[in-house]
Amino acid sequence: MTNQTNLATVEIPTDLFVLPNADLSVPGDFSHEDLAEDMEGMRLSFPRVKIPAGGVLQFELPGDDPEHPQYADKLTGVLLYHHATNGYWPHPMDDEDKNPICSSVDGKMGIGEPGGVCAACELNAFGTAEDGKGKACKNMRSLYLLQSGELMPIILNLPPTSLKGFNDFMNAAFLTRGRASYGSVIEISLKRMNNGNPYSVATFRKLYDFTGEELAQVKAFATNFRQQARAMLEERAKALQSQQDDGCDYDGYDPADGGAKVGASQREELPL
């Protein structure tokens, strides 16, 4: 299987991308202080997008009305942050409806059954899946994509079938050029594949690089976001471990989910 990666640079004026200001506002919108009372005690989570099943070539985007989601052929934005996640479902078909019995928010340490260091786990080895080829533990990656004019990024969850294409793209578009992923605006599309059953994989291309003052602004924003996102993930891992230790069954956890309850002492810790 080959995932197509297009690195062609498209000449698009960089002033089309609207980055939030330092006070978490965009032109014409409310400031962080304006929203403080509404945020008190609320769980703030990032909008989540998945690679569609069945070879569908449109992303389903959450909106104001859950009953009427929006659809898009492409996603465009700045990749602020990305990290590995793992999840083990004893029955793989349950992964859309049930929580994994073992999960990792960083792809390194699993919490649950069997738990432990992911690299040493027998379920994280090829040949352990039901088909005898793949891994029983599902390796994924969470991409935090900030779209123009938005205050919060969306999280795009990449399944195992899209990881190679993402790795190839990151190497060619950023790592071999000595650039961080937030230094450019990228476009994510979908391609239909078929191994007896149709499925979709993500494809990537770089649209243009930030330069000068715009690069400095996006670097400052992304650096702050990454620091706070890592802190948030550490707190979520501790909370999940605590839940496991108390012997109770907690619902609603997904290793790739993002979000935290917002309180007066927590607002500055959120990755925004």
PDB file of C-alpha atoms in Angstrom, residues 74-173:
ATOM      1  CA  LYS A  74     -10.047  19.146   2.683  1.00  0.00           C
ATOM      2  CA  LEU A  75      -8.700  20.506   5.939  1.00  0.00           C
ATOM      3  CA  THR A  76      -6.317  23.465   5.842  1.00  0.00           C
ATOM      4  CA  GLY A  77      -4.351  24.891   8.738  1.00  0.00           C
ATOM      5  CA  VAL A  78      -1.232  24.911  10.889  1.00  0.00           C
ATOM      6  CA  LEU A  79      -0.102  21.730  12.619  1.00  0.00           C
ATOM      7  CA  LEU A  80       0.534  23.062  16.120  1.00  0.00           C
ATOM      8  CA  TYR A  81       1.303  19.719  17.741  1.00  0.00           C
ATOM      9  CA  HIS A  82       1.045  15.981  17.190  1.00  0.00           C
ATOM     10  CA  HIS A  83       1.655  12.920  19.338  1.00  0.00           C
ATOM     11  CA  ALA A  84       1.231   9.156  19.344  1.00  0.00           C
ATOM     12  CA  THR A  85      -1.662   7.404  21.084  1.00  0.00           C
ATOM     13  CA  ASN A  86      -2.403   3.715  21.550  1.00  0.00           C
ATOM     14  CA  GLY A  87      -5.584   1.819  22.319  1.00  0.00           C
ATOM     15  CA  TYR A  88      -6.325  -1.875  22.802  1.00  0.00           C
ATOM     16  CA  TRP A  89      -9.801  -3.217  22.111  1.00  0.00           C
ATOM     17  CA  PRO A  90     -10.152  -7.019  22.575  1.00  0.00           C
ATOM     18  CA  HIS A  91     -12.710  -6.907  19.768  1.00  0.00           C
ATOM     19  CA  PRO A  92     -11.449  -4.440  17.121  1.00  0.00           C
ATOM     20  CA  MET A  93     -14.932  -3.676  15.796  1.00  0.00           C
ATOM     21  CA  ASP A  94     -15.740  -2.094  19.173  1.00  0.00           C
ATOM     22  CA  ASP A  95     -13.292   0.777  18.714  1.00  0.00           C
ATOM     23  CA  GLU A  96     -15.971   3.201  17.504  1.00  0.00           C
ATOM     24  CA  ASP A  97     -18.424   2.458  20.314  1.00  0.00           C
ATOM     25  CA  LYS A  98     -16.503   1.353  23.407  1.00  0.00           C
ATOM     26  CA  ASN A  99     -13.534   2.556  25.380  1.00  0.00           C
ATOM     27  CA  PRO A 100     -10.278   0.593  25.062  1.00  0.00           C
ATOM     28  CA  ILE A 101      -9.379  -1.602  28.014  1.00  0.00           C
ATOM     29  CA  CYS A 102      -5.788  -0.361  27.739  1.00  0.00           C
ATOM     30  CA  SER A 103      -4.777   3.030  26.388  1.00  0.00           C
ATOM     31  CA  SER A 104      -1.868   5.415  26.167  1.00  0.00           C
ATOM     32  CA  VAL A 105      -2.027   9.180  25.710  1.00  0.00           C
ATOM     33  CA  ASP A 106       1.590   9.331  24.502  1.00  0.00           C
ATOM     34  CA  GLY A 107       2.186   5.967  22.825  1.00  0.00           C
ATOM     35  CA  LYS A 108       4.765   5.118  25.498  1.00  0.00           C
ATOM     36  CA  MET A 109       3.012   4.001  28.681  1.00  0.00           C
ATOM     37  CA  GLY A 110      -0.213   1.994  28.648  1.00  0.00           C
ATOM     38  CA  ILE A 111      -2.824   2.280  31.397  1.00  0.00           C
ATOM     39  CA  GLY A 112      -5.341  -0.506  31.921  1.00  0.00           C
ATOM     40  CA  GLU A 113      -5.097  -4.158  30.940  1.00  0.00           C
ATOM     41  CA  PRO A 114      -2.346  -5.217  30.317  1.00  0.00           C
ATOM     42  CA  GLY A 115      -0.748  -1.781  30.869  1.00  0.00           C
ATOM     43  CA  GLY A 116       2.962  -1.056  31.145  1.00  0.00           C
ATOM     44  CA  VAL A 117       5.608   0.086  28.675  1.00  0.00           C
ATOM     45  CA  CYS A 118       4.084   0.060  25.188  1.00  0.00           C
ATOM     46  CA  ALA A 119       7.334  -0.789  23.396  1.00  0.00           C
ATOM     47  CA  ALA A 120       7.675  -3.980  25.472  1.00  0.00           C
ATOM     48  CA  CYS A 121       4.019  -5.059  25.262  1.00  0.00           C
ATOM     49  CA  GLU A 122       3.354  -8.255  23.323  1.00  0.00           C
ATOM     50  CA  LEU A 123       0.098  -6.754  22.025  1.00  0.00           C
ATOM     51  CA  ASN A 124       2.103  -3.972  20.371  1.00  0.00           C
ATOM     52  CA  ALA A 125       3.846  -6.386  18.010  1.00  0.00           C
ATOM     53  CA  PHE A 126       2.993  -7.211  14.418  1.00  0.00           C
ATOM     54  CA  GLY A 127       1.203 -10.525  14.029  1.00  0.00           C
ATOM     55  CA  THR A 128      -0.880 -10.194  17.192  1.00  0.00           C
ATOM     56  CA  ALA A 129      -4.011  -8.788  15.497  1.00  0.00           C
ATOM     57  CA  GLU A 130      -6.938 -11.019  14.561  1.00  0.00           C
ATOM     58  CA  ASP A 131      -5.804 -11.046  10.916  1.00  0.00           C
ATOM     59  CA  GLY A 132      -2.406 -12.386  11.969  1.00  0.00           C
ATOM     60  CA  LYS A 133      -0.612  -9.435  10.351  1.00  0.00           C
ATOM     61  CA  GLY A 134      -1.160  -6.192  12.215  1.00  0.00           C
ATOM     62  CA  LYS A 135      -0.913  -5.235  15.865  1.00  0.00           C
ATOM     63  CA  ALA A 136      -3.574  -6.093  18.441  1.00  0.00           C
ATOM     64  CA  CYS A 137      -2.896  -2.682  19.990  1.00  0.00           C
ATOM     65  CA  LYS A 138      -4.027   0.096  17.674  1.00  0.00           C
ATOM     66  CA  ASN A 139      -1.269   2.668  17.072  1.00  0.00           C
ATOM     67  CA  MET A 140      -2.687   6.082  16.204  1.00  0.00           C
ATOM     68  CA  ARG A 141      -1.612   9.713  16.072  1.00  0.00           C
ATOM     69  CA  SER A 142      -3.419  12.866  17.163  1.00  0.00           C
ATOM     70  CA  LEU A 143      -2.901  15.974  15.016  1.00  0.00           C
ATOM     71  CA  TYR A 144      -3.813  19.389  16.445  1.00  0.00           C
ATOM     72  CA  LEU A 145      -4.667  21.478  13.391  1.00  0.00           C
ATOM     73  CA  LEU A 146      -5.389  25.178  13.853  1.00  0.00           C
ATOM     74  CA  GLN A 147      -7.575  26.542  11.081  1.00  0.00           C
ATOM     75  CA  SER A 148      -7.504  30.169  10.031  1.00  0.00           C
ATOM     76  CA  GLY A 149      -9.506  32.470  12.296  1.00  0.00           C
ATOM     77  CA  GLU A 150     -10.132  29.816  14.964  1.00  0.00           C
ATOM     78  CA  LEU A 151      -9.133  29.972  18.634  1.00  0.00           C
ATOM     79  CA  MET A 152      -8.847  26.229  19.177  1.00  0.00           C
ATOM     80  CA  PRO A 153      -7.400  23.533  16.935  1.00  0.00           C
ATOM     81  CA  ILE A 154      -9.325  20.512  15.806  1.00  0.00           C
ATOM     82  CA  ILE A 155      -7.921  17.086  16.645  1.00  0.00           C
ATOM     83  CA  LEU A 156      -7.626  14.791  13.653  1.00  0.00           C
ATOM     84  CA  ASN A 157      -7.141  11.190  14.765  1.00  0.00           C
ATOM     85  CA  LEU A 158      -5.027   9.199  12.318  1.00  0.00           C
ATOM     86  CA  PRO A 159      -5.571   5.416  12.287  1.00  0.00           C
ATOM     87  CA  PRO A 160      -2.706   2.985  11.560  1.00  0.00           C
ATOM     88  CA  THR A 161      -3.411   3.036   7.819  1.00  0.00           C
ATOM     89  CA  SER A 162      -2.607   6.776   7.604  1.00  0.00           C
ATOM     90  CA  LEU A 163       0.565   6.769   9.699  1.00  0.00           C
ATOM     91  CA  LYS A 164       3.032   5.959   6.920  1.00  0.00           C
ATOM     92  CA  GLY A 165       1.744   8.770   4.721  1.00  0.00           C
ATOM     93  CA  PHE A 166       2.025  11.210   7.616  1.00  0.00           C
ATOM     94  CA  ASN A 167       5.540  10.038   8.478  1.00  0.00           C
ATOM     95  CA  ASP A 168       6.678  10.390   4.857  1.00  0.00           C
ATOM     96  CA  PHE A 169       5.164  13.861   4.636  1.00  0.00           C
ATOM     97  CA  MET A 170       6.738  15.072   7.876  1.00  0.00           C
ATOM     98  CA  ASN A 171      10.155  13.868   6.789  1.00  0.00           C
ATOM     99  CA  ALA A 172      10.000  15.423   3.319  1.00  0.00           C
ATOM    100  CA  ALA A 173       8.181  18.666   4.145  1.00  0.00           C
TER     101      ALA A 173
END
